[in-house]
CSV table of C-alpha atoms in Angstrom, one decimal:
chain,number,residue,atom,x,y,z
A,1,UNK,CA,10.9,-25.9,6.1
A,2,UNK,CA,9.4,-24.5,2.9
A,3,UNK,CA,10.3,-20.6,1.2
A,4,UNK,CA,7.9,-19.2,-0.8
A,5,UNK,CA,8.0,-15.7,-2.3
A,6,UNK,CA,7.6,-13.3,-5.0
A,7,UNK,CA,9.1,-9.5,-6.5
A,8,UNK,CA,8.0,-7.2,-8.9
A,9,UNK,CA,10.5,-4.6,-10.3
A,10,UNK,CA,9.5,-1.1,-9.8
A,11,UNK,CA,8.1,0.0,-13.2
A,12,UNK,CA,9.3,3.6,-14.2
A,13,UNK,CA,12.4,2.3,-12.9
A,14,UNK,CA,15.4,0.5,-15.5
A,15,UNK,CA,16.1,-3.5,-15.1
A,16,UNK,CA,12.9,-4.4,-12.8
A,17,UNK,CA,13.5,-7.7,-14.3
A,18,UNK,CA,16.5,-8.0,-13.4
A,19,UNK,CA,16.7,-6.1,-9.8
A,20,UNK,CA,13.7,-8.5,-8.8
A,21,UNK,CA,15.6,-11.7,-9.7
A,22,UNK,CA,18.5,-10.6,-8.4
A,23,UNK,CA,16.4,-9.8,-4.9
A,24,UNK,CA,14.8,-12.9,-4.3
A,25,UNK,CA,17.8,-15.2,-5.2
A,26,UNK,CA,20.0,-13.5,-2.8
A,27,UNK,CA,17.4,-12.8,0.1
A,28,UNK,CA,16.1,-16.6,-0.5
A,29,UNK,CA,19.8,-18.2,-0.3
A,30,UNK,CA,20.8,-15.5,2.7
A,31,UNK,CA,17.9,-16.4,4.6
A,32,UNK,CA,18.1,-20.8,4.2
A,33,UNK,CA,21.6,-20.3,4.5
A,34,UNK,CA,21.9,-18.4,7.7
A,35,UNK,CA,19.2,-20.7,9.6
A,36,UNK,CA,21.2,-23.9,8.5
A,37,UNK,CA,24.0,-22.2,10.3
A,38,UNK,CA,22.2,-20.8,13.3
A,39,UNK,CA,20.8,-24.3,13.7
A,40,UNK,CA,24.1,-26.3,13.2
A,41,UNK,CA,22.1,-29.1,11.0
A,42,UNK,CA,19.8,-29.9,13.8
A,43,UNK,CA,16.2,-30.4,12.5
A,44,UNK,CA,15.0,-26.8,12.0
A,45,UNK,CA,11.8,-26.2,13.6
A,46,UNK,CA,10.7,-29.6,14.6
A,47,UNK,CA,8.0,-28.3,16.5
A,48,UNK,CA,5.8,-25.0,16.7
A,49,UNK,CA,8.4,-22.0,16.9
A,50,UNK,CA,8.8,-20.4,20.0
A,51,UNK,CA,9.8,-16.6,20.8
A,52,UNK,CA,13.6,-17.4,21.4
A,53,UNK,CA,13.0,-18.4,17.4
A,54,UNK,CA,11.0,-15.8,16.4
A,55,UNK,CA,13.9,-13.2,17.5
A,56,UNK,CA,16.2,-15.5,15.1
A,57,UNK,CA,14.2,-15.3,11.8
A,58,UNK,CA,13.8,-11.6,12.8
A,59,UNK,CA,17.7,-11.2,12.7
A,60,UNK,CA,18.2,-13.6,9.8
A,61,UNK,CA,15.5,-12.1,7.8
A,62,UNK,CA,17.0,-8.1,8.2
A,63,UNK,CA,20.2,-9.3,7.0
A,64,UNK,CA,19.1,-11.6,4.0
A,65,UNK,CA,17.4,-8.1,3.1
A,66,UNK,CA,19.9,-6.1,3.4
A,67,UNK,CA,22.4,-8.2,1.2
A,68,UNK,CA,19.7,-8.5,-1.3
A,69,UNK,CA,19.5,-5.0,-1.1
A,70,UNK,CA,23.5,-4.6,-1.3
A,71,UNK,CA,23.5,-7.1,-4.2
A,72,UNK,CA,20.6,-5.0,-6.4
A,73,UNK,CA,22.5,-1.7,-5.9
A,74,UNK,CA,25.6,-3.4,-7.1
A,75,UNK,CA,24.4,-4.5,-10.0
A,76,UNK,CA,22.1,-2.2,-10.9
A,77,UNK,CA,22.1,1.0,-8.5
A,78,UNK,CA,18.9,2.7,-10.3
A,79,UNK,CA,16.7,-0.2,-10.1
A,80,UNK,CA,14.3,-1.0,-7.0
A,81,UNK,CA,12.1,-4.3,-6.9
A,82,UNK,CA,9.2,-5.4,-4.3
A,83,UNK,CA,10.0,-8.9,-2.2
A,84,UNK,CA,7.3,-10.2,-0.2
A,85,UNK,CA,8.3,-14.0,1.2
A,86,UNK,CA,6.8,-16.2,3.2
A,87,UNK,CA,8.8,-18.9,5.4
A,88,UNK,CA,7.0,-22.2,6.8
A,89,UNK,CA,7.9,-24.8,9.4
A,90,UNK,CA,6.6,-26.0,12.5
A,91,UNK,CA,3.0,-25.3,11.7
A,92,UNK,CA,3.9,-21.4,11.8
A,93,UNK,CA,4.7,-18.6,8.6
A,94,UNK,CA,7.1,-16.0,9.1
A,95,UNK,CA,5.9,-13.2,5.8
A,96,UNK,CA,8.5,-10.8,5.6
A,97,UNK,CA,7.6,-7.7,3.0
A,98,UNK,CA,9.2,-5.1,1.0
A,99,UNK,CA,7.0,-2.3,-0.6
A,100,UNK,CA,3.8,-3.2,-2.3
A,101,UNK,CA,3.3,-6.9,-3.2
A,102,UNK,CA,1.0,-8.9,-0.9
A,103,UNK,CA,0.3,-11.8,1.2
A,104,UNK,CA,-3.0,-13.2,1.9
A,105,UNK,CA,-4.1,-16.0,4.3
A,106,UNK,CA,-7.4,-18.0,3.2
A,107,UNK,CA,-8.5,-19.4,6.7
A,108,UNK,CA,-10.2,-22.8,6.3
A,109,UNK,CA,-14.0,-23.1,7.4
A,110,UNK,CA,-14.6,-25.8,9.6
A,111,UNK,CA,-18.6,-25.5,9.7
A,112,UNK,CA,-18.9,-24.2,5.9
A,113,UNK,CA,-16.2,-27.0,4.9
A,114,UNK,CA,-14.2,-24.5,2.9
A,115,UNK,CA,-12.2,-21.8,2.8
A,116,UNK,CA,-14.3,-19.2,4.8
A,117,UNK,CA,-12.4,-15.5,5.4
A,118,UNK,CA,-9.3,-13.8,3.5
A,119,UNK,CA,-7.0,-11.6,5.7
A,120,UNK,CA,-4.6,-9.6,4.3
A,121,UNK,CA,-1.4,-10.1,6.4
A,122,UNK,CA,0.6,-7.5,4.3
A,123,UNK,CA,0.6,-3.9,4.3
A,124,UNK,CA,1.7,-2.1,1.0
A,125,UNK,CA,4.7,0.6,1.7
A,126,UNK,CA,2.9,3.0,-0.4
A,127,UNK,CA,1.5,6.9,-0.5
A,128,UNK,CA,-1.7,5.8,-1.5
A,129,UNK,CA,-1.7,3.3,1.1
A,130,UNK,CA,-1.1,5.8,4.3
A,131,UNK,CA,-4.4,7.4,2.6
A,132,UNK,CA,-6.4,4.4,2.5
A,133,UNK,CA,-5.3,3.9,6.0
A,134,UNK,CA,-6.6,7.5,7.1
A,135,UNK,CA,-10.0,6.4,5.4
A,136,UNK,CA,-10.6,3.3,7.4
A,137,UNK,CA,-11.0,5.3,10.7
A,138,UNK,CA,-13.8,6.6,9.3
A,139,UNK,CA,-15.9,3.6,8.2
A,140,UNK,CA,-18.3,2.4,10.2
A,141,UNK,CA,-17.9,-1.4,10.7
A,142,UNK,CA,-21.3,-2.5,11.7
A,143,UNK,CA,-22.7,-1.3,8.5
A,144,UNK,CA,-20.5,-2.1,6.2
A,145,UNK,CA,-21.3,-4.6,3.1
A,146,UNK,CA,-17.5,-6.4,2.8
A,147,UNK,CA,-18.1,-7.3,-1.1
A,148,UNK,CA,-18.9,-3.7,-1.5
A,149,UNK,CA,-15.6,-2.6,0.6
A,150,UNK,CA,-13.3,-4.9,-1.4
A,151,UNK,CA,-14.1,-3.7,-4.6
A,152,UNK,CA,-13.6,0.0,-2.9
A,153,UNK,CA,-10.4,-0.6,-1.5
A,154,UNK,CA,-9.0,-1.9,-4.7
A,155,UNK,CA,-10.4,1.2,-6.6
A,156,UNK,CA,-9.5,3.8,-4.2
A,157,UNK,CA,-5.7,2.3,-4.6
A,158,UNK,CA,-5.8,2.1,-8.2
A,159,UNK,CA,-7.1,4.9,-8.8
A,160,UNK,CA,-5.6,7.2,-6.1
A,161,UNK,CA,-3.5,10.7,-7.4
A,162,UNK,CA,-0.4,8.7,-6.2
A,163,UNK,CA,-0.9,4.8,-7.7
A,164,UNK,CA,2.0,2.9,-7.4
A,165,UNK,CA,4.4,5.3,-5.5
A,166,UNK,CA,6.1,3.6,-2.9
A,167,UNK,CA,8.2,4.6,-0.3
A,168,UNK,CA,10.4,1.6,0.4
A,169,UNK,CA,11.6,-1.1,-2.4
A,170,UNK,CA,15.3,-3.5,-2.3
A,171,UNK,CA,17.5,-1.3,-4.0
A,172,UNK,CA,16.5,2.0,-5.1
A,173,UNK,CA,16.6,3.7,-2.1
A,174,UNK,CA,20.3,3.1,-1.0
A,175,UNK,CA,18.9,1.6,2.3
A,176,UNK,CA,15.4,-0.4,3.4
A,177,UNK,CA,13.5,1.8,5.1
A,178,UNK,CA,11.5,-0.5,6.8
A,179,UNK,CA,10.8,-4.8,6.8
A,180,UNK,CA,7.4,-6.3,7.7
A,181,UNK,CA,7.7,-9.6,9.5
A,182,UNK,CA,4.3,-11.0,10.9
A,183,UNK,CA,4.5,-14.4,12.2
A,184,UNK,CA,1.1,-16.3,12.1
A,185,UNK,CA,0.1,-20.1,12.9
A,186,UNK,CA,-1.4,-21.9,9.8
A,187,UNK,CA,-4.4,-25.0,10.1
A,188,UNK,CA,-5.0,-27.7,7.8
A,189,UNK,CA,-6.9,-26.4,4.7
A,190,UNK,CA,-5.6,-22.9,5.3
A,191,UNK,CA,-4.0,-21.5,1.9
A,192,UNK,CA,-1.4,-18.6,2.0
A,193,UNK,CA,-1.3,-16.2,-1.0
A,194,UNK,CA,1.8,-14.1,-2.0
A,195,UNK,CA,1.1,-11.4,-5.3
A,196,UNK,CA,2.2,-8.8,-7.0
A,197,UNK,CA,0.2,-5.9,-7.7
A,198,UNK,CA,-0.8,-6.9,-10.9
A,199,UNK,CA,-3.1,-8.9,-10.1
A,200,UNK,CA,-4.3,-7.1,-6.8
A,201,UNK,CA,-4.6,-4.1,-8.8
A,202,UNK,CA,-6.9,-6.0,-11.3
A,203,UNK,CA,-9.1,-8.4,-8.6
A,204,UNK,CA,-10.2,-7.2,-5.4
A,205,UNK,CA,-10.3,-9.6,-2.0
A,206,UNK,CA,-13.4,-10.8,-2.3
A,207,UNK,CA,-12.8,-12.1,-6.1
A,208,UNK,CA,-9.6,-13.9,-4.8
A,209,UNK,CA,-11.4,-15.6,-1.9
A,210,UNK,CA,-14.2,-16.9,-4.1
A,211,UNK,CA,-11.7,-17.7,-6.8
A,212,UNK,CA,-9.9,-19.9,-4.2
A,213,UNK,CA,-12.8,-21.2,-2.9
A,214,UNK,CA,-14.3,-22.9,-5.9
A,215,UNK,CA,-10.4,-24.4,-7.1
A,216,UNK,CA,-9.1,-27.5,-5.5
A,217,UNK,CA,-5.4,-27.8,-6.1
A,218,UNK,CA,-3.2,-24.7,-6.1
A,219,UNK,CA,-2.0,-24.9,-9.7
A,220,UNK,CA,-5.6,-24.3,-11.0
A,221,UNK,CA,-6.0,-21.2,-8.4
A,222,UNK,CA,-3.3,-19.5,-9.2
A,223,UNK,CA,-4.5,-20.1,-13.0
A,224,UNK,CA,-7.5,-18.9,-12.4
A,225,UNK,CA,-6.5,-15.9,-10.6
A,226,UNK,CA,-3.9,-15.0,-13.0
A,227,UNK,CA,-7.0,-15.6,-16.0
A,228,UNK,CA,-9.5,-13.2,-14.1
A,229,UNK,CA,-6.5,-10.4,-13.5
A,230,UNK,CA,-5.8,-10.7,-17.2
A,231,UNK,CA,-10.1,-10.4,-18.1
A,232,UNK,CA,-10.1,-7.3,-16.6
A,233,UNK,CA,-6.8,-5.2,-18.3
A,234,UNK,CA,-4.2,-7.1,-16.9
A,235,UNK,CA,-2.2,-3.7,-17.2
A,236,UNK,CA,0.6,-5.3,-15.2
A,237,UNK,CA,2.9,-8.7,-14.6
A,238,UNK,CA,1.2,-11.0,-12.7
A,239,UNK,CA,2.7,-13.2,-10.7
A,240,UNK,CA,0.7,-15.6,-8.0
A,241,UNK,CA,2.4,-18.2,-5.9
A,242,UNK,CA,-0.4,-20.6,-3.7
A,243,UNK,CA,0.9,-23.1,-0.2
A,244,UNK,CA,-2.1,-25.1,0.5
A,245,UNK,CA,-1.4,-26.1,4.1
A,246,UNK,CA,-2.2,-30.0,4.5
């Protein structure tokens, strides 16, 4: 079993720093802590989760947001922070989301030999994201140039009236509004990506997926990535965490 994740303070907010530390520690130790006792020291997913499972990360998952969401507020009741997480075992990832930081999957090629497509598991709980939403019913998919509609997609978001207002953040709010959990089955040479918006905000889809693509280890991605973010304004924190699945 493996817990991966990432948060990014709210900026306009006070103590981002601080709200987002506090977050993940609290959700991360909720979350490992509650399976442990769910499971009773048995071998946690020793095999490919099944749905009696899925409905006990679900539960597990609320709660370990909701305490890091009672633990931010405690601390530091005018602070709000992103958490986007990803937990792994028995071949399958569980991302669970807060507000606007991302996770990608990097699906492994077999034909190609490399990583061939980038999905975007996340959604970002944001105003300019219900927009961008709107605007995809109107696209024509046929047509469409993908290298042309990354780079669109990041601009339309960066650049919208309402950039970076979000509607649902640990903390702030008094309550969550609402938790993404999207449970999807990882292959050998598959990579999962978790990032805050400084670096989405900087480098659009397709740059990450060729980014990936030419980096072996995950240590050098996530250099790179955080490099190309920082080439282009880097007007942001940036924070990158890679799980090559082997």
């Amino acid at each position: 079993i493996l817990l991966i994740g990432v948060a990014d303070g709210v900026g306009g907010l006070a103590f981002g720093d601080v709200a987002s530390k506090i977050a993940l520690t609290t959700f991360s130790t909720n979350l490992i802590q509650g399976l442990m006792m769910h499971y009773r020291g048995a071998k946690i997913f020793d095999r490919p989760p099944d749905a009696e499972d899925d409905l006990v990360v679900y539960r597990i998952a609320k709660e370990s947001i909701d305490k890091a969401n009672e633990a931010v507020r405690g601390v530091v009741r005018k602070a709000g922070t992103t958490l986007t997480a990803a937990l792994v075992a028995g071949g399958a990832a569980y991302v669970i989301n807060v507000g606007d930081s991302r996770a990608y999957l990097v699906s492994y090629d077999e034909v190609r030999q490399n990583q061939g497509k980038i999905y975007q598991i996340t959604r970002d709980h944001s105003v300019p994201w219900r927009d961008f939403e709107n605007e995809l019913k109107k696209i024509n998919w046929s047509e469409i140039d993908m290298k042309k509609f990354f780079e669109w997609k990041r601009s339309y978001l960066e650049n919208h009236p309402s950039s970076h207002v979000i509607w649902n953040v640990v903390g702030y709010y008094g309550v969550v509004g609402y938790i993404d959990i999207h449970k999807l089955f990882l292959y050998e040479g598959d990579r999962l990506i978790l990032a805050t918006d400084g670096l989405t905000d900087m480098v659009n889809d397709y740059e990450i997926l060729e980014i990936v693509k030419d980096e072996k280890d995950c240590e050098g991605a996530v250099e790179a990535l955080v490099k190309k973010a920082n080439e282009k304004g880097g007007k942001d924190n940036i924070t990158v965490a890679i799980l090559d699945v082997i």
